[in-house]
Coordinates of C-alpha atoms and ligand atoms in Angstrom, one line a residue:
M1 CA -44.8 58.4 -22.9
T2 CA -44.0 57.7 -26.5
I3 CA -42.5 54.6 -28.1
N4 CA -41.5 54.6 -31.8
K5 CA -42.3 51.7 -34.1
C6 CA -38.7 50.5 -34.3
A7 CA -38.3 50.4 -30.5
E8 CA -41.7 48.6 -30.1
K9 CA -40.7 45.9 -32.5
L10 CA -37.3 45.6 -31.1
L11 CA -38.4 45.3 -27.5
A12 CA -41.0 42.6 -28.4
W13 CA -38.3 40.7 -30.3
Y14 CA -35.9 41.1 -27.3
D15 CA -38.5 39.8 -24.8
H16 CA -38.7 36.5 -26.6
N17 CA -35.2 36.1 -28.0
H18 CA -32.5 37.3 -25.7
R19 CA -30.0 34.9 -24.5
P20 CA -30.3 34.0 -20.8
L21 CA -26.9 35.3 -19.7
P22 CA -26.1 35.1 -16.0
W23 CA -26.1 38.8 -15.3
R24 CA -29.5 39.2 -17.0
Q25 CA -31.3 37.1 -14.4
K26 CA -31.9 40.0 -12.1
V27 CA -30.8 43.6 -12.4
N28 CA -27.7 44.0 -10.2
I29 CA -25.5 47.0 -10.5
Y30 CA -22.3 45.4 -9.5
H31 CA -22.9 42.4 -11.8
T32 CA -23.7 44.7 -14.7
W33 CA -20.6 46.7 -14.2
V34 CA -18.3 43.6 -13.9
C35 CA -19.8 41.9 -16.9
E36 CA -19.6 45.0 -19.1
V37 CA -15.9 45.5 -18.3
M38 CA -15.2 41.8 -18.8
S39 CA -17.0 41.8 -22.2
Q40 CA -14.9 44.6 -23.7
Q41 CA -12.6 42.9 -26.1
T42 CA -13.4 39.4 -24.9
T43 CA -15.9 37.0 -26.3
L44 CA -19.0 35.9 -24.4
A45 CA -18.0 32.3 -24.5
V46 CA -14.9 33.2 -22.4
V47 CA -16.7 35.8 -20.2
V48 CA -19.7 33.7 -19.0
P49 CA -17.8 31.1 -16.9
K50 CA -15.2 33.7 -15.7
F51 CA -18.0 36.1 -14.7
S52 CA -19.7 33.4 -12.5
E53 CA -16.3 32.5 -10.9
F54 CA -15.5 36.2 -10.3
V55 CA -18.8 37.1 -8.6
K56 CA -18.7 33.9 -6.6
H57 CA -15.3 34.9 -5.1
L58 CA -16.0 38.6 -5.0
P59 CA -19.7 39.0 -4.5
T60 CA -19.7 42.6 -3.6
V61 CA -18.0 45.9 -4.4
Y62 CA -16.4 45.7 -0.9
D63 CA -14.8 42.3 -1.7
L64 CA -13.5 43.6 -5.0
A65 CA -12.1 46.8 -3.4
A66 CA -10.3 44.6 -0.8
C67 CA -9.1 42.0 -3.2
D68 CA -5.3 41.4 -3.4
E69 CA -3.5 41.6 -6.6
E70 CA -2.7 37.9 -6.8
K71 CA -6.2 36.8 -6.3
L72 CA -7.5 39.5 -8.8
R73 CA -5.0 38.2 -11.4
Q74 CA -6.1 34.7 -10.9
L75 CA -9.8 35.5 -11.3
W76 CA -9.0 37.5 -14.4
S77 CA -6.7 35.0 -16.1
G78 CA -7.9 34.1 -19.5
L79 CA -9.8 37.3 -20.1
G80 CA -6.8 39.3 -21.2
Y81 CA -6.1 43.0 -20.9
Y82 CA -5.4 42.9 -17.2
A83 CA -5.4 46.7 -17.0
R84 CA -9.2 46.4 -17.1
A85 CA -9.2 44.4 -13.8
R86 CA -7.0 47.0 -12.2
N87 CA -9.3 49.8 -13.4
L88 CA -12.3 47.9 -12.0
K89 CA -10.7 47.5 -8.7
N90 CA -9.7 51.1 -8.6
G91 CA -13.3 52.0 -9.3
A92 CA -14.5 49.7 -6.5
K93 CA -12.0 51.3 -4.1
F94 CA -13.3 54.8 -5.1
I95 CA -16.9 53.7 -4.5
V96 CA -16.1 52.2 -1.1
E97 CA -13.7 54.9 0.1
Q98 CA -15.3 58.0 -1.4
L99 CA -19.0 57.1 -1.7
N100 CA -19.4 54.8 1.4
G101 CA -20.1 51.9 -0.9
S102 CA -23.1 53.5 -2.6
F103 CA -23.2 53.1 -6.3
P104 CA -23.7 56.3 -8.4
Q105 CA -27.0 56.4 -10.4
L106 CA -26.6 58.9 -13.2
Y107 CA -24.6 58.6 -16.4
H108 CA -22.5 61.7 -15.6
E109 CA -21.8 60.4 -12.0
W110 CA -20.5 57.1 -13.3
L111 CA -18.1 59.0 -15.6
K112 CA -16.3 60.2 -12.4
I113 CA -15.5 56.6 -11.3
P114 CA -11.9 55.8 -12.1
G115 CA -11.7 53.6 -15.2
C116 CA -15.3 54.0 -16.2
G117 CA -15.7 55.5 -19.7
P118 CA -18.8 56.7 -21.6
Y119 CA -19.8 53.2 -22.8
T120 CA -19.8 51.5 -19.4
A121 CA -21.5 54.5 -17.8
S122 CA -24.3 54.5 -20.4
V123 CA -24.8 50.7 -20.0
I124 CA -25.0 50.9 -16.2
A125 CA -27.1 54.1 -16.1
S126 CA -29.6 52.8 -18.7
I127 CA -29.9 49.1 -17.6
C128 CA -29.8 49.6 -13.8
F129 CA -31.4 53.0 -13.4
N130 CA -33.5 53.5 -16.6
E131 CA -31.7 56.6 -17.7
K132 CA -32.4 57.4 -21.3
V133 CA -28.9 57.4 -22.6
A134 CA -27.6 55.6 -25.7
C135 CA -25.1 52.8 -25.6
V136 CA -23.1 52.4 -28.7
D137 CA -20.7 49.5 -29.2
G138 CA -19.6 47.8 -32.5
N139 CA -22.8 45.8 -32.7
V140 CA -24.9 49.0 -32.5
V141 CA -22.8 50.8 -35.0
R142 CA -23.5 48.0 -37.5
V143 CA -27.3 47.9 -36.8
V144 CA -27.7 51.6 -37.2
S145 CA -25.5 51.8 -40.3
R146 CA -27.7 49.2 -41.9
L147 CA -31.0 50.6 -40.8
L148 CA -30.0 53.9 -42.3
A149 CA -27.9 52.5 -45.1
L150 CA -24.8 54.5 -44.0
S151 CA -21.9 53.6 -46.1
D152 CA -19.8 56.7 -45.2
D153 CA -17.2 56.5 -42.5
V154 CA -19.0 55.6 -39.3
W155 CA -15.7 54.8 -37.5
S156 CA -14.2 58.2 -37.1
S157 CA -15.1 60.3 -34.0
S158 CA -17.5 62.4 -36.0
G159 CA -19.1 59.2 -37.5
Q160 CA -19.4 57.7 -34.0
S161 CA -21.1 60.8 -32.6
A162 CA -23.5 60.8 -35.5
I163 CA -24.5 57.2 -34.6
Q164 CA -24.8 58.2 -31.0
T165 CA -27.3 60.9 -32.1
H166 CA -29.3 58.5 -34.2
V167 CA -29.6 56.0 -31.3
A168 CA -30.5 58.8 -28.9
Q169 CA -33.3 59.7 -31.2
M170 CA -34.5 56.1 -31.4
I171 CA -34.3 55.3 -27.7
P172 CA -37.8 55.2 -26.1
D173 CA -39.0 56.7 -22.8
V174 CA -40.0 53.3 -21.6
R175 CA -37.4 50.6 -21.0
P176 CA -34.4 52.4 -22.3
G177 CA -32.0 49.9 -20.8
D178 CA -33.8 47.0 -22.4
F179 CA -33.7 48.9 -25.7
N180 CA -30.0 49.3 -25.5
Q181 CA -29.6 45.7 -24.7
A182 CA -31.9 44.8 -27.6
M183 CA -29.9 46.8 -30.0
M184 CA -26.6 45.1 -28.9
E185 CA -28.3 41.7 -28.9
L186 CA -29.7 42.2 -32.4
G187 CA -26.3 43.1 -33.7
A188 CA -24.6 40.2 -31.9
T189 CA -27.1 37.4 -32.9
V190 CA -29.1 38.6 -36.0
C191 CA -27.6 41.6 -37.8
R192 CA -24.2 39.8 -37.7
K193 CA -21.1 41.1 -39.4
S194 CA -21.3 38.5 -42.1
K195 CA -24.4 36.7 -43.2
P196 CA -26.9 38.7 -41.3
L197 CA -30.2 36.8 -40.6
C198 CA -32.5 39.4 -42.3
L199 CA -35.4 37.0 -42.5
L200 CA -35.5 36.7 -38.8
C201 CA -35.0 40.4 -38.1
P202 CA -37.7 42.4 -36.4
L203 CA -36.6 45.6 -38.1
Q204 CA -36.5 44.3 -41.7
E205 CA -39.3 46.7 -42.8
Q206 CA -37.5 49.7 -41.5
C207 CA -34.1 48.6 -42.8
Q208 CA -32.8 50.8 -45.6
A209 CA -29.8 48.6 -46.4
F210 CA -32.1 45.6 -46.8
A211 CA -34.5 47.6 -49.1
H212 CA -31.7 48.8 -51.3
N213 CA -29.6 45.7 -51.2
C214 CA -26.5 47.3 -50.0
I215 CA -25.9 45.4 -46.6
E216 CA -22.4 44.4 -47.6
I217 CA -21.2 48.0 -47.7
C218 CA -23.0 49.2 -44.6
P219 CA -21.1 49.9 -42.5
P220 CA -17.8 50.3 -44.5
K221 CA -14.9 48.3 -43.3
K222 CA -12.8 49.7 -40.4
P223 CA -9.7 51.4 -41.9
R224 CA -6.7 49.1 -41.2
H225 CA -3.5 50.5 -39.9
D226 CA -0.4 49.0 -41.1
A227 CA 1.1 46.8 -38.5
V228 CA 4.7 47.4 -37.3
D229 CA 7.0 44.3 -37.0
V230 CA 8.6 43.9 -33.6
E231 CA 11.1 41.3 -32.4
L232 CA 11.2 40.4 -28.7
F233 CA 12.8 38.0 -26.3
A234 CA 10.7 36.5 -23.5
L235 CA 13.0 35.8 -20.5
L236 CA 12.2 32.6 -18.5
F237 CA 14.1 32.5 -15.3
W238 CA 13.8 28.9 -14.2
R239 CA 14.6 27.6 -10.8
K240 CA 15.1 24.0 -11.8
T241 CA 15.3 22.5 -8.3
A242 CA 11.8 23.7 -7.3
D243 CA 10.6 23.8 -10.9
T244 CA 9.4 27.4 -10.5
L245 CA 9.5 30.2 -13.1
A246 CA 9.8 33.9 -12.4
V247 CA 6.9 36.1 -13.5
A248 CA 6.8 39.9 -12.9
N249 CA 4.5 42.9 -13.0
R250 CA 5.7 44.4 -16.2
T251 CA 6.0 48.1 -15.7
K252 CA 7.1 49.3 -19.1
G253 CA 7.3 48.4 -22.8
F254 CA 4.9 45.9 -24.5
L255 CA 2.1 44.6 -22.2
S256 CA 3.0 47.1 -19.6
N257 CA 0.9 46.7 -16.4
T258 CA 0.3 43.1 -17.0
F259 CA 1.7 40.0 -15.2
G260 CA 3.9 37.7 -17.1
F261 CA 7.4 36.9 -18.2
P262 CA 9.9 39.8 -18.6
L263 CA 10.0 40.9 -22.2
I264 CA 13.0 42.6 -23.8
P265 CA 13.6 44.0 -27.3
A266 CA 15.6 41.7 -29.5
I267 CA 18.2 44.4 -30.0
E268 CA 19.1 44.1 -26.3
A269 CA 19.3 40.4 -26.2
S270 CA 23.0 40.0 -26.7
Q271 CA 23.6 42.4 -23.8
V272 CA 21.3 40.4 -21.7
K273 CA 23.0 37.1 -22.6
K274 CA 26.4 38.7 -21.7
V275 CA 25.1 39.7 -18.3
L276 CA 23.7 36.2 -17.6
Q277 CA 26.9 34.6 -18.8
S278 CA 29.0 36.9 -16.6
L279 CA 26.9 35.7 -13.7
Q280 CA 27.3 32.0 -14.7
H281 CA 23.6 31.4 -15.1
L282 CA 23.0 28.6 -17.6
Q283 CA 21.1 29.9 -20.5
F284 CA 19.6 28.5 -23.7
E285 CA 17.3 29.7 -26.4
L286 CA 14.3 27.6 -27.3
P287 CA 14.4 26.4 -30.9
S288 CA 10.8 27.5 -31.7
K289 CA 9.6 31.0 -32.0
F290 CA 6.3 32.5 -31.1
S291 CA 4.3 35.1 -32.9
H292 CA 1.6 37.4 -31.5
R293 CA -0.4 40.4 -32.6
I294 CA -1.2 43.4 -30.3
T295 CA -3.3 46.1 -32.0
H296 CA -0.8 47.6 -34.5
H297 CA 2.2 45.5 -33.7
R298 CA 3.1 42.1 -35.2
I299 CA 5.4 40.5 -32.7
S300 CA 7.8 37.6 -33.3
G301 CA 9.7 36.4 -30.5
K302 CA 12.2 33.9 -29.1
V303 CA 12.4 32.5 -25.6
L304 CA 15.5 32.8 -23.6
V305 CA 15.6 30.4 -20.6
A306 CA 18.0 31.5 -17.8
Q307 CA 18.4 28.6 -15.4
E308 CA 19.3 29.6 -11.9
V309 CA 22.6 28.0 -10.7
E310 CA 23.1 26.6 -7.3
N311 CA 24.1 29.1 -4.6
L312 CA 23.3 32.0 -6.9
S313 CA 19.7 32.9 -6.4
I314 CA 17.9 35.2 -8.8
T315 CA 16.2 37.8 -6.7
T316 CA 15.2 41.4 -7.3
E317 CA 18.4 42.3 -5.4
S318 CA 20.6 40.0 -7.5
V319 CA 23.0 41.7 -9.7
A320 CA 21.5 40.0 -12.8
W321 CA 18.1 41.4 -12.1
Q322 CA 19.5 44.9 -11.3
K323 CA 21.8 45.0 -14.3
L324 CA 19.0 43.9 -16.7
G325 CA 16.6 46.6 -15.4
L326 CA 13.9 44.1 -14.9
P327 CA 10.7 44.8 -12.9
Q328 CA 11.1 44.9 -9.1
D329 CA 7.8 43.2 -8.5
F330 CA 8.3 39.6 -9.3
Y331 CA 7.4 36.1 -7.9
W332 CA 8.5 32.5 -8.3
V333 CA 5.5 30.5 -9.4
S334 CA 5.3 26.7 -9.6
R335 CA 5.3 25.4 -13.1
S336 CA 2.2 23.2 -12.2
V337 CA 0.0 26.2 -11.6
I338 CA 1.5 29.0 -13.6
A339 CA -0.7 28.5 -16.6
S340 CA -3.7 29.7 -14.6
K341 CA -1.9 32.8 -13.4
L342 CA -0.6 34.2 -16.7
S343 CA -2.7 37.2 -17.8
T344 CA -2.0 37.5 -21.5
A345 CA -2.2 35.2 -24.5
L346 CA 1.4 36.0 -25.4
D347 CA 2.6 34.6 -22.0
S348 CA 0.6 31.5 -22.5
K349 CA 2.3 31.0 -25.9
V350 CA 5.7 31.4 -24.3
F351 CA 4.9 29.0 -21.5
K352 CA 3.6 26.5 -24.0
L353 CA 6.8 26.6 -26.0
F354 CA 8.7 25.9 -22.8
Q355 CA 6.5 23.1 -21.9
N356 CA 6.8 21.5 -25.4
Y357 CA 10.5 21.8 -25.1
Q358 CA 10.6 20.1 -21.7
D359 CA 8.3 17.3 -22.9
K360 CA 10.6 16.6 -25.8
A361 CA 13.7 16.8 -23.6
S362 CA 12.3 14.3 -21.0
Ligands
LIG1 S1 -32.8 43.6 -42.0 FE1 -30.8 42.6 -42.0 S2 -29.3 44.2 -42.3 FE2 -31.3 45.2 -41.7 S3 -31.1 45.4 -39.5 FE3 -32.2 43.5 -39.9 S4 -30.5 41.9 -39.9 FE4 -29.5 43.9 -40.1

């Protein structure tokens, strides 16, 4: 067995400096999988408490596979990108139904699990089964770019596969999972995006960017795509007597496959208002706007509240709902608990505007 100098130093550093995260206490395949999926696009500060809550309520892959949508949404709220939870559950169902509840072991076997991509597969295969496969996330790209003083494009697909090759060459035969975790940990805590702590770095001697004083340009900045401006209306159907609001499984448009308030393009707003008017629902626009950014879209939005009138219930069968082409899967949720059930930051902003408006009105 061989272990290169970089790996040796990195592992020694990791043994004494890694953060004691809940899923690191003992190797557990299910926990590793859940925490990896949660950590994609969500900060650790948010993930840690949500992870503990999630595995407390759904302690095994069988529990996750059998979990109903409502409970899953609740356990995922605050983490964003709800599609990840759905994928996780689909993967759990596949493992329970097709593999009799046995987790795969090898990287290429994990790739066959619905919703499991190369990154997640490499994390599980290396951490839980010691497979020598490289994990490359944004932190690892940064560390490798600096170690090798790479100031060319590392973000394109060819750049990413070059980084993958570099990491694969560095990864030792012993403790490949710990090595991967150590690279990610170093990027997250020492080789930070700004103000890296080079004086504390175990790889300082090997680092080309440090030696040549070019850390700021390694890696180069990610190319930015121009954002497109989008105007939306969020529809709040409000049953005032019960103080409940309607939330739906959005099936199309922005934030499709997430749970929240129906969203309509601003261009269709006048038509929607006409429909509501013809059906005698009270309606009013909130005076404040919300703004939100989703990948390459800069959203500005208004909130249209449609108040249910007596003897004219809003249901999926109601003419209003049909005419507006709104999602069929919707629920009335009490205002007192709705905040914990909204799955996206945009919906939380919309709800906050409504709350503020109500507070001022009362
Ligand atoms: S020496 Fe500095 S720039 Fe180089 S890997 Fe370490 S922390 Fe990163």
